[in-house]
Amino acid sequence: MMDKLRHYVRLVRLDRPIGIYLLLWPTLWALWFAAEGVPDFTILLVFVAGVVLMRSAGCAINDYADRDVDPHVARTKTRPLAAGFITPKEALGVFAVLGLLAFLLALLLNGLTIALSLVAVLLAATYPFMKRFHHLPQVHLGAAFAWAIPMAFTAVTGVMPPLVAWLLFAATVLWTTAYDTMYAMCDREDDLKIGVKSTAILFGQHDRVIIGVLQVLTLVLLAVVGWLSARGNWYWLGWAAAVGFSLYQQWLIRWREPLPSLQAFLNNYWLGMCVFVGLAADYAL
């Protein structure tokens, strides 16, 4: 029983929470911008729990979708489903239960947010299959992660999201595409052999340049949001730190090696956190 539980924990990546953080930071950006400071505690709790549940559900459906691919990729062949410790039906069951729990949480929010949550489930459920159809699954993941932003604004305000929300949405899509391309660079050779698609393959020798463009556009949009919201010095200090981390990530991927590329992906934890800390401090102080 304990062995099976450990396999479930690994299936939903609770032992590797980086995905939770990368989904959490833009969600918190949106909540703080929408509430102009600390949001209602119930709304905050619902979104934090929802982030954990939806990221975990996404990992389960991802491994189900990749059940015939992961055994052939060095980085993923030891995952519970790929290694045979969990069956495909069990992975689908985990996705269904976690998705249902997330939807039940959304029922604590207003009707508009509940309606938007259905789109979130659809994006999360379809993302893992996109690498078989086109070279932009990272963009699809970006939309899935960024959809928490309009939901956060509607949960706080009760009305359709304003321009600032959609600018944050666009920034998050671009940011996610950039860091998930870094992640895909780790598997590029295996993916080419297997025949699955990614932005790392699509961008080819121009990968670093395009990632750099995506990073610049992300930072520009975050700057525009800060300007439109009349944010102060603390916000811009967090934004400046994000610029520094973006430059460091470019340095890490300079030789396109798998391990440094993975480190660049993981470094985005600090980028997202600095933007949030700057934003929260700006509203607080």
CSV table of C-alpha atoms in Angstrom, one decimal:
chain,number,residue,atom,x,y,z
A,1,MET,CA,0.0,0.0,0.0
A,2,MET,CA,2.8,2.5,0.9
A,3,ASP,CA,4.7,1.6,-2.3
A,4,LYS,CA,1.6,2.3,-4.4
A,5,LEU,CA,1.1,5.6,-2.6
A,6,ARG,CA,4.7,6.6,-3.3
A,7,HIS,CA,4.1,5.8,-7.0
A,8,TYR,CA,1.0,8.0,-7.0
A,9,VAL,CA,3.1,10.8,-5.4
A,10,ARG,CA,5.7,10.5,-8.1
A,11,LEU,CA,2.9,10.3,-10.8
A,12,VAL,CA,1.6,13.7,-9.8
A,13,ARG,CA,5.2,15.1,-9.2
A,14,LEU,CA,4.6,16.1,-5.6
A,15,ASP,CA,8.2,15.1,-5.1
A,16,ARG,CA,9.2,17.7,-7.8
A,17,PRO,CA,7.0,20.8,-7.0
A,18,ILE,CA,8.6,23.2,-9.6
A,19,GLY,CA,5.5,22.9,-11.8
A,20,ILE,CA,3.3,24.0,-8.8
A,21,TYR,CA,5.5,27.1,-8.3
A,22,LEU,CA,5.5,28.0,-12.0
A,23,LEU,CA,1.7,27.9,-12.0
A,24,LEU,CA,1.4,29.5,-8.6
A,25,TRP,CA,3.5,32.7,-9.3
A,26,PRO,CA,1.4,34.1,-12.1
A,27,THR,CA,-1.8,33.1,-10.3
A,28,LEU,CA,-0.6,35.2,-7.3
A,29,TRP,CA,0.4,38.1,-9.6
A,30,ALA,CA,-3.2,38.1,-10.9
A,31,LEU,CA,-4.8,37.9,-7.4
A,32,TRP,CA,-2.7,40.8,-6.0
A,33,PHE,CA,-3.3,43.0,-9.1
A,34,ALA,CA,-7.0,42.3,-9.1
A,35,ALA,CA,-7.4,42.9,-5.3
A,36,GLU,CA,-4.9,45.7,-5.3
A,37,GLY,CA,-3.2,44.0,-2.4
A,38,VAL,CA,-3.9,40.9,-0.3
A,39,PRO,CA,-7.0,39.2,-1.7
A,40,ASP,CA,-9.9,37.6,0.3
A,41,PHE,CA,-8.5,34.7,2.3
A,42,THR,CA,-11.1,32.2,0.9
A,43,ILE,CA,-10.3,33.1,-2.7
A,44,LEU,CA,-6.6,32.9,-2.0
A,45,LEU,CA,-7.0,29.5,-0.4
A,46,VAL,CA,-9.1,28.2,-3.2
A,47,PHE,CA,-6.6,29.3,-5.9
A,48,VAL,CA,-3.6,27.9,-4.0
A,49,ALA,CA,-5.3,24.5,-3.5
A,50,GLY,CA,-6.5,24.7,-7.1
A,51,VAL,CA,-3.0,25.2,-8.4
A,52,VAL,CA,-1.8,22.1,-6.6
A,53,LEU,CA,-4.7,20.0,-7.7
A,54,MET,CA,-4.6,21.1,-11.4
A,55,ARG,CA,-0.9,20.8,-11.8
A,56,SER,CA,-1.1,17.3,-10.2
A,57,ALA,CA,-4.0,16.3,-12.5
A,58,GLY,CA,-2.0,17.7,-15.5
A,59,CYS,CA,1.0,15.4,-14.6
A,60,ALA,CA,-1.3,12.4,-14.4
A,61,ILE,CA,-2.9,13.0,-17.8
A,62,ASN,CA,0.5,13.9,-19.3
A,63,ASP,CA,2.0,10.5,-18.3
A,64,TYR,CA,-1.1,8.8,-19.6
A,65,ALA,CA,-0.7,10.5,-23.0
A,66,ASP,CA,3.0,9.7,-23.0
A,67,ARG,CA,2.7,6.1,-21.8
A,68,ASP,CA,4.2,4.8,-25.1
A,69,VAL,CA,6.8,7.6,-25.4
A,70,ASP,CA,8.3,7.9,-21.9
A,71,PRO,CA,9.9,4.5,-21.8
A,72,HIS,CA,12.1,5.5,-24.7
A,73,VAL,CA,13.3,8.9,-23.2
A,74,ALA,CA,16.2,8.7,-20.8
A,75,ARG,CA,14.8,11.4,-18.5
A,76,THR,CA,11.3,9.9,-18.2
A,77,LYS,CA,11.7,6.1,-18.5
A,78,THR,CA,11.6,5.7,-14.7
A,79,ARG,CA,8.3,7.4,-14.2
A,80,PRO,CA,5.7,5.1,-12.5
A,81,LEU,CA,3.5,4.6,-15.5
A,82,ALA,CA,6.4,4.2,-17.9
A,83,ALA,CA,8.0,1.7,-15.6
A,84,GLY,CA,4.8,-0.3,-15.1
A,85,PHE,CA,4.2,0.5,-11.4
A,86,ILE,CA,0.9,2.2,-12.2
A,87,THR,CA,-1.6,1.2,-15.0
A,88,PRO,CA,-3.0,3.6,-17.6
A,89,LYS,CA,-6.5,3.2,-16.0
A,90,GLU,CA,-5.1,4.3,-12.6
A,91,ALA,CA,-3.5,7.4,-14.1
A,92,LEU,CA,-6.8,8.3,-15.8
A,93,GLY,CA,-8.5,7.8,-12.4
A,94,VAL,CA,-6.1,10.0,-10.6
A,95,PHE,CA,-6.7,12.7,-13.3
A,96,ALA,CA,-10.4,12.4,-13.0
A,97,VAL,CA,-10.5,12.6,-9.2
A,98,LEU,CA,-8.1,15.6,-9.0
A,99,GLY,CA,-9.9,17.4,-11.7
A,100,LEU,CA,-13.2,16.8,-9.9
A,101,LEU,CA,-11.8,18.1,-6.6
A,102,ALA,CA,-10.5,21.2,-8.4
A,103,PHE,CA,-14.0,21.8,-9.9
A,104,LEU,CA,-15.6,21.4,-6.5
A,105,LEU,CA,-13.3,24.0,-5.2
A,106,ALA,CA,-14.3,26.4,-8.0
A,107,LEU,CA,-17.9,26.0,-6.9
A,108,LEU,CA,-17.0,28.2,-3.9
A,109,LEU,CA,-16.4,31.1,-6.3
A,110,ASN,CA,-18.8,33.2,-8.4
A,111,GLY,CA,-20.6,31.9,-11.5
A,112,LEU,CA,-18.4,33.6,-14.0
A,113,THR,CA,-15.3,32.1,-12.5
A,114,ILE,CA,-17.0,28.6,-12.4
A,115,ALA,CA,-17.7,29.0,-16.2
A,116,LEU,CA,-14.0,30.0,-16.8
A,117,SER,CA,-12.9,26.9,-14.8
A,118,LEU,CA,-14.3,24.6,-17.5
A,119,VAL,CA,-11.9,26.1,-20.0
A,120,ALA,CA,-9.1,25.5,-17.5
A,121,VAL,CA,-10.0,21.8,-17.3
A,122,LEU,CA,-10.2,21.5,-21.1
A,123,LEU,CA,-6.8,23.1,-21.6
A,124,ALA,CA,-5.2,20.9,-19.0
A,125,ALA,CA,-6.7,17.7,-20.4
A,126,THR,CA,-5.7,18.4,-24.0
A,127,TYR,CA,-2.2,19.8,-23.6
A,128,PRO,CA,-0.3,16.5,-23.3
A,129,PHE,CA,-1.7,15.3,-26.7
A,130,MET,CA,-0.6,18.4,-28.6
A,131,LYS,CA,3.0,17.2,-29.3
A,132,ARG,CA,1.6,14.7,-31.7
A,133,PHE,CA,-0.2,17.3,-33.8
A,134,HIS,CA,1.9,20.4,-33.9
A,135,HIS,CA,5.3,21.9,-32.8
A,136,LEU,CA,3.8,24.4,-30.3
A,137,PRO,CA,2.7,22.3,-27.3
A,138,GLN,CA,4.6,24.7,-25.1
A,139,VAL,CA,2.3,27.5,-26.2
A,140,HIS,CA,-0.7,25.3,-25.3
A,141,LEU,CA,0.9,24.7,-21.9
A,142,GLY,CA,1.3,28.5,-21.6
A,143,ALA,CA,-2.4,29.0,-22.2
A,144,ALA,CA,-3.3,26.3,-19.7
A,145,PHE,CA,-1.0,27.9,-17.0
A,146,ALA,CA,-2.1,31.5,-17.9
A,147,TRP,CA,-5.8,30.7,-17.7
A,148,ALA,CA,-5.7,31.1,-14.0
A,149,ILE,CA,-5.2,34.8,-14.5
A,150,PRO,CA,-8.6,35.7,-15.9
A,151,MET,CA,-10.1,33.3,-13.4
A,152,ALA,CA,-8.4,35.2,-10.6
A,153,PHE,CA,-9.6,38.6,-11.8
A,154,THR,CA,-13.2,37.4,-12.1
A,155,ALA,CA,-13.1,35.7,-8.7
A,156,VAL,CA,-12.0,38.9,-7.1
A,157,THR,CA,-14.0,41.5,-9.1
A,158,GLY,CA,-17.0,39.5,-10.3
A,159,VAL,CA,-16.8,41.0,-13.8
A,160,MET,CA,-15.0,40.2,-17.0
A,161,PRO,CA,-11.2,40.8,-16.7
A,162,PRO,CA,-9.8,44.2,-17.7
A,163,LEU,CA,-6.9,44.9,-20.1
A,164,VAL,CA,-4.3,44.4,-17.4
A,165,ALA,CA,-5.5,40.8,-16.9
A,166,TRP,CA,-5.1,40.0,-20.6
A,167,LEU,CA,-1.7,41.6,-20.7
A,168,LEU,CA,-0.7,39.4,-17.7
A,169,PHE,CA,-2.2,36.4,-19.6
A,170,ALA,CA,-0.1,37.1,-22.7
A,171,ALA,CA,3.1,37.6,-20.5
A,172,THR,CA,2.5,34.3,-18.9
A,173,VAL,CA,2.0,32.5,-22.2
A,174,LEU,CA,5.2,33.9,-23.5
A,175,TRP,CA,7.1,33.2,-20.3
A,176,THR,CA,5.9,29.6,-20.1
A,177,THR,CA,6.8,29.0,-23.8
A,178,ALA,CA,10.3,30.3,-23.1
A,179,TYR,CA,11.0,28.2,-20.0
A,180,ASP,CA,9.3,25.1,-21.4
A,181,THR,CA,11.4,25.3,-24.5
A,182,MET,CA,14.4,25.2,-22.2
A,183,TYR,CA,12.9,22.1,-20.7
A,184,ALA,CA,12.3,20.6,-24.2
A,185,MET,CA,15.9,21.2,-25.1
A,186,CYS,CA,16.8,18.5,-22.6
A,187,ASP,CA,14.9,15.9,-24.6
A,188,ARG,CA,15.4,17.2,-28.2
A,189,GLU,CA,17.5,14.3,-29.4
A,190,ASP,CA,15.1,11.7,-27.9
A,191,ASP,CA,12.1,13.5,-29.3
A,192,LEU,CA,13.5,13.6,-32.8
A,193,LYS,CA,14.1,9.9,-32.7
A,194,ILE,CA,10.6,9.2,-31.4
A,195,GLY,CA,8.9,11.6,-33.7
A,196,VAL,CA,7.1,13.9,-31.2
A,197,LYS,CA,7.1,17.7,-31.7
A,198,SER,CA,8.2,20.7,-29.6
A,199,THR,CA,9.3,24.3,-29.9
A,200,ALA,CA,12.9,23.2,-29.2
A,201,ILE,CA,12.7,21.2,-32.4
A,202,LEU,CA,10.8,23.9,-34.3
A,203,PHE,CA,13.2,26.7,-33.3
A,204,GLY,CA,16.3,24.5,-34.1
A,205,GLN,CA,19.5,26.5,-34.2
A,206,HIS,CA,17.6,29.7,-33.5
A,207,ASP,CA,16.3,28.4,-30.2
A,208,ARG,CA,18.4,30.8,-28.0
A,209,VAL,CA,17.5,33.8,-30.0
A,210,ILE,CA,13.7,33.0,-30.0
A,211,ILE,CA,13.8,32.2,-26.3
A,212,GLY,CA,15.5,35.6,-25.8
A,213,VAL,CA,12.8,37.3,-27.8
A,214,LEU,CA,10.1,35.6,-25.7
A,215,GLN,CA,11.8,36.7,-22.5
A,216,VAL,CA,12.1,40.3,-23.7
A,217,LEU,CA,8.4,40.4,-24.6
A,218,THR,CA,7.5,38.9,-21.3
A,219,LEU,CA,9.4,41.6,-19.4
A,220,VAL,CA,8.0,44.3,-21.6
A,221,LEU,CA,4.4,43.2,-20.9
A,222,LEU,CA,5.2,43.0,-17.2
A,223,ALA,CA,6.6,46.5,-17.4
A,224,VAL,CA,3.4,47.8,-19.2
A,225,VAL,CA,1.2,46.1,-16.6
A,226,GLY,CA,3.3,47.8,-13.9
A,227,TRP,CA,3.0,51.2,-15.6
A,228,LEU,CA,-0.8,50.9,-16.2
A,229,SER,CA,-1.2,49.9,-12.6
A,230,ALA,CA,1.0,52.8,-11.3
A,231,ARG,CA,3.2,50.4,-9.4
A,232,GLY,CA,6.1,51.8,-7.3
A,233,ASN,CA,9.7,51.1,-6.6
A,234,TRP,CA,9.3,47.7,-5.0
A,235,TYR,CA,7.6,46.3,-8.1
A,236,TRP,CA,10.3,47.7,-10.4
A,237,LEU,CA,12.9,46.1,-8.1
A,238,GLY,CA,11.3,42.7,-8.5
A,239,TRP,CA,11.0,43.4,-12.3
A,240,ALA,CA,14.8,44.2,-12.4
A,241,ALA,CA,15.6,41.0,-10.7
A,242,ALA,CA,13.5,39.1,-13.3
A,243,VAL,CA,15.7,40.8,-16.0
A,244,GLY,CA,18.8,39.5,-14.2
A,245,PHE,CA,17.5,36.0,-14.0
A,246,SER,CA,16.5,36.0,-17.7
A,247,LEU,CA,20.1,37.0,-18.6
A,248,TYR,CA,21.4,34.2,-16.4
A,249,GLN,CA,19.2,31.7,-18.1
A,250,GLN,CA,20.5,32.7,-21.5
A,251,TRP,CA,24.0,32.1,-20.1
A,252,LEU,CA,23.0,28.7,-18.9
A,253,ILE,CA,21.7,27.5,-22.3
A,254,ARG,CA,24.5,29.0,-24.3
A,255,TRP,CA,25.8,25.5,-25.3
A,256,ARG,CA,22.4,23.9,-25.4
A,257,GLU,CA,23.5,21.1,-23.1
A,258,PRO,CA,20.7,19.1,-21.3
A,259,LEU,CA,21.7,19.7,-17.7
A,260,PRO,CA,22.3,23.5,-17.9
A,261,SER,CA,19.1,23.8,-19.9
A,262,LEU,CA,17.3,22.0,-17.1
A,263,GLN,CA,18.9,24.4,-14.6
A,264,ALA,CA,17.7,27.3,-16.7
A,265,PHE,CA,14.2,25.9,-16.6
A,266,LEU,CA,14.3,25.5,-12.8
A,267,ASN,CA,15.7,29.0,-12.4
A,268,ASN,CA,12.4,30.4,-13.5
A,269,TYR,CA,11.1,29.7,-10.0
A,270,TRP,CA,13.2,32.6,-8.8
A,271,LEU,CA,12.1,34.9,-11.6
A,272,GLY,CA,8.4,34.4,-10.9
A,273,MET,CA,9.0,34.7,-7.2
A,274,CYS,CA,10.8,38.0,-7.5
A,275,VAL,CA,8.0,39.5,-9.5
A,276,PHE,CA,5.5,38.4,-6.9
A,277,VAL,CA,7.6,39.6,-3.9
A,278,GLY,CA,8.1,43.0,-5.6
A,279,LEU,CA,4.4,43.3,-6.3
A,280,ALA,CA,3.3,42.2,-2.9
A,281,ALA,CA,5.8,44.5,-1.2
A,282,ASP,CA,4.7,47.4,-3.4
A,283,TYR,CA,1.1,47.1,-2.4
A,284,ALA,CA,2.0,46.5,1.3
A,285,LEU,CA,4.4,49.3,1.7
